[in-house]
Amino acid sequence: MIDVLVVDDDFRVAEINAKYVGKVPGFRVAARAHTAAQALATVQRGTIDLVLLDHYLPDQTGLELVHRMREQGHGTDVIMITAAGDVTTVQTAMRLGALHYLVKPFTFAALRSRLDSYAALRRTVDRVGGRGIAGQEQVDRIFGALRTTPAPPSAGLPSGHSEPTTDLICRVLHHADHPLSAHEVAAETGLSRSTAQRYLRHLEQAGRLRLSLKYGDTGRPEHRYAWVAP
């Protein structure tokens, strides 16, 4: 289990965020804090894996707290969850090592995607760490694990379509650097070509993918799909 510290000066918001965390498999809320001092004291006990951190706290800003944590040698991972959306704050969070930055208000799906990518990062680091030295491929996997894919809403999925399969196909298209055919998507996802084609057709009609045609010397043109940023 990944132990999470939820930090927010608003007791109600902290409770909502904690309930969100509790709904994600593999995560549990180990503690809540409403000031920077409470949060630092909790981190100092050494039982926290991840801090979900608000920036606006009554005694210090969240980024000042992260700076103090790093000064004291605490490498506890941080995901910022805050209404602060100015570029300076975002850049400072990045420089202090925040793994994600989620701007309020947000949905449960948005938080879950960050938590899922964080869990993927930990699994990837654990696998690569056993080898001692990471080559470029392993380094790319570590950095790639933090990427998140904005998934289409589950509402409106046709009968016979599942949200996990839809998310899988969206992730493949989101990270592709060129349009993919149904055959290529099937190869990347392990799905049958007909299943991949069915999902691709739905996502294209929903406006999530852009369809283009690749003409060969003979036969029908090949349908190719590219991710459309929301």
PDB file of N, CA and C in Angstrom, residues 159-203:
ATOM      1  N   SER A 159     -22.860   0.057 -26.119  1.00  0.00           N
ATOM      2  CA  SER A 159     -22.973  -1.266 -25.527  1.00  0.00           C
ATOM      3  C   SER A 159     -21.836  -2.145 -26.023  1.00  0.00           C
ATOM      4  N   GLY A 160     -21.203  -2.866 -25.103  1.00  0.00           N
ATOM      5  CA  GLY A 160     -20.088  -3.734 -25.480  1.00  0.00           C
ATOM      6  C   GLY A 160     -18.740  -3.071 -25.402  1.00  0.00           C
ATOM      7  N   HIS A 161     -18.702  -1.760 -25.092  1.00  0.00           N
ATOM      8  CA  HIS A 161     -17.440  -1.048 -24.927  1.00  0.00           C
ATOM      9  C   HIS A 161     -17.155  -0.885 -23.430  1.00  0.00           C
ATOM     10  N   SER A 162     -15.919  -1.139 -23.035  1.00  0.00           N
ATOM     11  CA  SER A 162     -15.543  -0.986 -21.637  1.00  0.00           C
ATOM     12  C   SER A 162     -14.636   0.222 -21.463  1.00  0.00           C
ATOM     13  N   GLU A 163     -14.724   0.852 -20.300  1.00  0.00           N
ATOM     14  CA  GLU A 163     -13.884   2.015 -20.032  1.00  0.00           C
ATOM     15  C   GLU A 163     -12.401   1.660 -19.974  1.00  0.00           C
ATOM     16  N   PRO A 164     -11.981   0.535 -19.319  1.00  0.00           N
ATOM     17  CA  PRO A 164     -10.542   0.198 -19.315  1.00  0.00           C
ATOM     18  C   PRO A 164      -9.966   0.020 -20.718  1.00  0.00           C
ATOM     19  N   THR A 165     -10.728  -0.636 -21.611  1.00  0.00           N
ATOM     20  CA  THR A 165     -10.231  -0.820 -22.975  1.00  0.00           C
ATOM     21  C   THR A 165     -10.162   0.513 -23.706  1.00  0.00           C
ATOM     22  N   THR A 166     -11.156   1.359 -23.497  1.00  0.00           N
ATOM     23  CA  THR A 166     -11.129   2.691 -24.094  1.00  0.00           C
ATOM     24  C   THR A 166      -9.913   3.473 -23.609  1.00  0.00           C
ATOM     25  N   ASP A 167      -9.647   3.422 -22.290  1.00  0.00           N
ATOM     26  CA  ASP A 167      -8.485   4.124 -21.743  1.00  0.00           C
ATOM     27  C   ASP A 167      -7.187   3.584 -22.328  1.00  0.00           C
ATOM     28  N   LEU A 168      -7.107   2.270 -22.498  1.00  0.00           N
ATOM     29  CA  LEU A 168      -5.897   1.657 -23.040  1.00  0.00           C
ATOM     30  C   LEU A 168      -5.618   2.171 -24.450  1.00  0.00           C
ATOM     31  N   ILE A 169      -6.635   2.188 -25.282  1.00  0.00           N
ATOM     32  CA  ILE A 169      -6.459   2.662 -26.659  1.00  0.00           C
ATOM     33  C   ILE A 169      -6.128   4.152 -26.674  1.00  0.00           C
ATOM     34  N   CYS A 170      -6.781   4.925 -25.812  1.00  0.00           N
ATOM     35  CA  CYS A 170      -6.473   6.355 -25.740  1.00  0.00           C
ATOM     36  C   CYS A 170      -5.022   6.579 -25.342  1.00  0.00           C
ATOM     37  N   ARG A 171      -4.521   5.785 -24.405  1.00  0.00           N
ATOM     38  CA  ARG A 171      -3.133   5.951 -23.951  1.00  0.00           C
ATOM     39  C   ARG A 171      -2.159   5.676 -25.090  1.00  0.00           C
ATOM     40  N   VAL A 172      -2.427   4.623 -25.856  1.00  0.00           N
ATOM     41  CA  VAL A 172      -1.548   4.288 -26.975  1.00  0.00           C
ATOM     42  C   VAL A 172      -1.524   5.425 -27.999  1.00  0.00           C
ATOM     43  N   LEU A 173      -2.710   5.938 -28.362  1.00  0.00           N
ATOM     44  CA  LEU A 173      -2.773   7.021 -29.351  1.00  0.00           C
ATOM     45  C   LEU A 173      -2.189   8.317 -28.814  1.00  0.00           C
ATOM     46  N   HIS A 174      -2.400   8.566 -27.513  1.00  0.00           N
ATOM     47  CA  HIS A 174      -1.919   9.797 -26.898  1.00  0.00           C
ATOM     48  C   HIS A 174      -0.396   9.884 -26.952  1.00  0.00           C
ATOM     49  N   HIS A 175       0.287   8.750 -26.809  1.00  0.00           N
ATOM     50  CA  HIS A 175       1.745   8.751 -26.765  1.00  0.00           C
ATOM     51  C   HIS A 175       2.388   8.455 -28.115  1.00  0.00           C
ATOM     52  N   ALA A 176       1.588   8.139 -29.110  1.00  0.00           N
ATOM     53  CA  ALA A 176       2.143   7.847 -30.439  1.00  0.00           C
ATOM     54  C   ALA A 176       2.614   9.145 -31.094  1.00  0.00           C
ATOM     55  N   ASP A 177       3.755   9.082 -31.805  1.00  0.00           N
ATOM     56  CA  ASP A 177       4.273  10.284 -32.464  1.00  0.00           C
ATOM     57  C   ASP A 177       3.840  10.384 -33.925  1.00  0.00           C
ATOM     58  N   HIS A 178       2.954   9.466 -34.350  1.00  0.00           N
ATOM     59  CA  HIS A 178       2.412   9.518 -35.707  1.00  0.00           C
ATOM     60  C   HIS A 178       1.087   8.751 -35.723  1.00  0.00           C
ATOM     61  N   PRO A 179       0.234   9.004 -36.709  1.00  0.00           N
ATOM     62  CA  PRO A 179      -1.048   8.285 -36.768  1.00  0.00           C
ATOM     63  C   PRO A 179      -0.842   6.783 -36.867  1.00  0.00           C
ATOM     64  N   LEU A 180      -1.750   6.020 -36.240  1.00  0.00           N
ATOM     65  CA  LEU A 180      -1.644   4.559 -36.220  1.00  0.00           C
ATOM     66  C   LEU A 180      -2.849   3.939 -36.918  1.00  0.00           C
ATOM     67  N   SER A 181      -2.614   2.796 -37.528  1.00  0.00           N
ATOM     68  CA  SER A 181      -3.699   2.024 -38.122  1.00  0.00           C
ATOM     69  C   SER A 181      -4.331   1.131 -37.066  1.00  0.00           C
ATOM     70  N   ALA A 182      -5.463   0.540 -37.370  1.00  0.00           N
ATOM     71  CA  ALA A 182      -6.111  -0.393 -36.443  1.00  0.00           C
ATOM     72  C   ALA A 182      -5.206  -1.586 -36.169  1.00  0.00           C
ATOM     73  N   HIS A 183      -4.481  -2.032 -37.187  1.00  0.00           N
ATOM     74  CA  HIS A 183      -3.552  -3.158 -37.009  1.00  0.00           C
ATOM     75  C   HIS A 183      -2.459  -2.795 -36.009  1.00  0.00           C
ATOM     76  N   GLU A 184      -1.919  -1.579 -36.129  1.00  0.00           N
ATOM     77  CA  GLU A 184      -0.850  -1.159 -35.214  1.00  0.00           C
ATOM     78  C   GLU A 184      -1.380  -0.985 -33.795  1.00  0.00           C
ATOM     79  N   VAL A 185      -2.580  -0.432 -33.665  1.00  0.00           N
ATOM     80  CA  VAL A 185      -3.173  -0.284 -32.330  1.00  0.00           C
ATOM     81  C   VAL A 185      -3.419  -1.654 -31.708  1.00  0.00           C
ATOM     82  N   ALA A 186      -3.898  -2.599 -32.506  1.00  0.00           N
ATOM     83  CA  ALA A 186      -4.120  -3.958 -32.007  1.00  0.00           C
ATOM     84  C   ALA A 186      -2.819  -4.573 -31.519  1.00  0.00           C
ATOM     85  N   ALA A 187      -1.736  -4.359 -32.258  1.00  0.00           N
ATOM     86  CA  ALA A 187      -0.443  -4.918 -31.864  1.00  0.00           C
ATOM     87  C   ALA A 187       0.059  -4.288 -30.564  1.00  0.00           C
ATOM     88  N   GLU A 188      -0.188  -2.993 -30.389  1.00  0.00           N
ATOM     89  CA  GLU A 188       0.285  -2.291 -29.194  1.00  0.00           C
ATOM     90  C   GLU A 188      -0.515  -2.668 -27.952  1.00  0.00           C
ATOM     91  N   THR A 189      -1.800  -2.976 -28.134  1.00  0.00           N
ATOM     92  CA  THR A 189      -2.685  -3.201 -26.990  1.00  0.00           C
ATOM     93  C   THR A 189      -2.946  -4.676 -26.697  1.00  0.00           C
ATOM     94  N   GLY A 190      -2.655  -5.544 -27.672  1.00  0.00           N
ATOM     95  CA  GLY A 190      -2.967  -6.957 -27.502  1.00  0.00           C
ATOM     96  C   GLY A 190      -4.406  -7.290 -27.828  1.00  0.00           C
ATOM     97  N   LEU A 191      -5.154  -6.337 -28.377  1.00  0.00           N
ATOM     98  CA  LEU A 191      -6.532  -6.589 -28.773  1.00  0.00           C
ATOM     99  C   LEU A 191      -6.573  -7.167 -30.181  1.00  0.00           C
ATOM    100  N   SER A 192      -7.713  -7.729 -30.546  1.00  0.00           N
ATOM    101  CA  SER A 192      -7.881  -8.166 -31.926  1.00  0.00           C
ATOM    102  C   SER A 192      -8.044  -6.933 -32.811  1.00  0.00           C
ATOM    103  N   ARG A 193      -7.756  -7.096 -34.105  1.00  0.00           N
ATOM    104  CA  ARG A 193      -7.883  -5.962 -35.010  1.00  0.00           C
ATOM    105  C   ARG A 193      -9.325  -5.473 -35.089  1.00  0.00           C
ATOM    106  N   SER A 194     -10.277  -6.407 -35.083  1.00  0.00           N
ATOM    107  CA  SER A 194     -11.687  -6.005 -35.186  1.00  0.00           C
ATOM    108  C   SER A 194     -12.125  -5.216 -33.949  1.00  0.00           C
ATOM    109  N   THR A 195     -11.644  -5.648 -32.765  1.00  0.00           N
ATOM    110  CA  THR A 195     -11.980  -4.916 -31.540  1.00  0.00           C
ATOM    111  C   THR A 195     -11.363  -3.526 -31.556  1.00  0.00           C
ATOM    112  N   ALA A 196     -10.093  -3.448 -31.952  1.00  0.00           N
ATOM    113  CA  ALA A 196      -9.425  -2.152 -32.027  1.00  0.00           C
ATOM    114  C   ALA A 196     -10.157  -1.234 -33.002  1.00  0.00           C
ATOM    115  N   GLN A 197     -10.561  -1.779 -34.145  1.00  0.00           N
ATOM    116  CA  GLN A 197     -11.256  -0.979 -35.153  1.00  0.00           C
ATOM    117  C   GLN A 197     -12.578  -0.440 -34.615  1.00  0.00           C
ATOM    118  N   ARG A 198     -13.281  -1.281 -33.839  1.00  0.00           N
ATOM    119  CA  ARG A 198     -14.579  -0.868 -33.292  1.00  0.00           C
ATOM    120  C   ARG A 198     -14.413   0.306 -32.322  1.00  0.00           C
ATOM    121  N   TYR A 199     -13.412   0.223 -31.459  1.00  0.00           N
ATOM    122  CA  TYR A 199     -13.170   1.308 -30.508  1.00  0.00           C
ATOM    123  C   TYR A 199     -12.660   2.558 -31.220  1.00  0.00           C
ATOM    124  N   LEU A 200     -11.784   2.379 -32.192  1.00  0.00           N
ATOM    125  CA  LEU A 200     -11.248   3.521 -32.925  1.00  0.00           C
ATOM    126  C   LEU A 200     -12.357   4.277 -33.651  1.00  0.00           C
ATOM    127  N   ARG A 201     -13.280   3.533 -34.224  1.00  0.00           N
ATOM    128  CA  ARG A 201     -14.382   4.159 -34.939  1.00  0.00           C
ATOM    129  C   ARG A 201     -15.229   5.010 -33.985  1.00  0.00           C
ATOM    130  N   HIS A 202     -15.504   4.440 -32.794  1.00  0.00           N
ATOM    131  CA  HIS A 202     -16.296   5.192 -31.813  1.00  0.00           C
ATOM    132  C   HIS A 202     -15.558   6.443 -31.350  1.00  0.00           C
ATOM    133  N   LEU A 203     -14.261   6.335 -31.052  1.00  0.00           N
ATOM    134  CA  LEU A 203     -13.501   7.482 -30.570  1.00  0.00           C
ATOM    135  C   LEU A 203     -13.364   8.557 -31.638  1.00  0.00           C
TER     136      LEU A 203
END
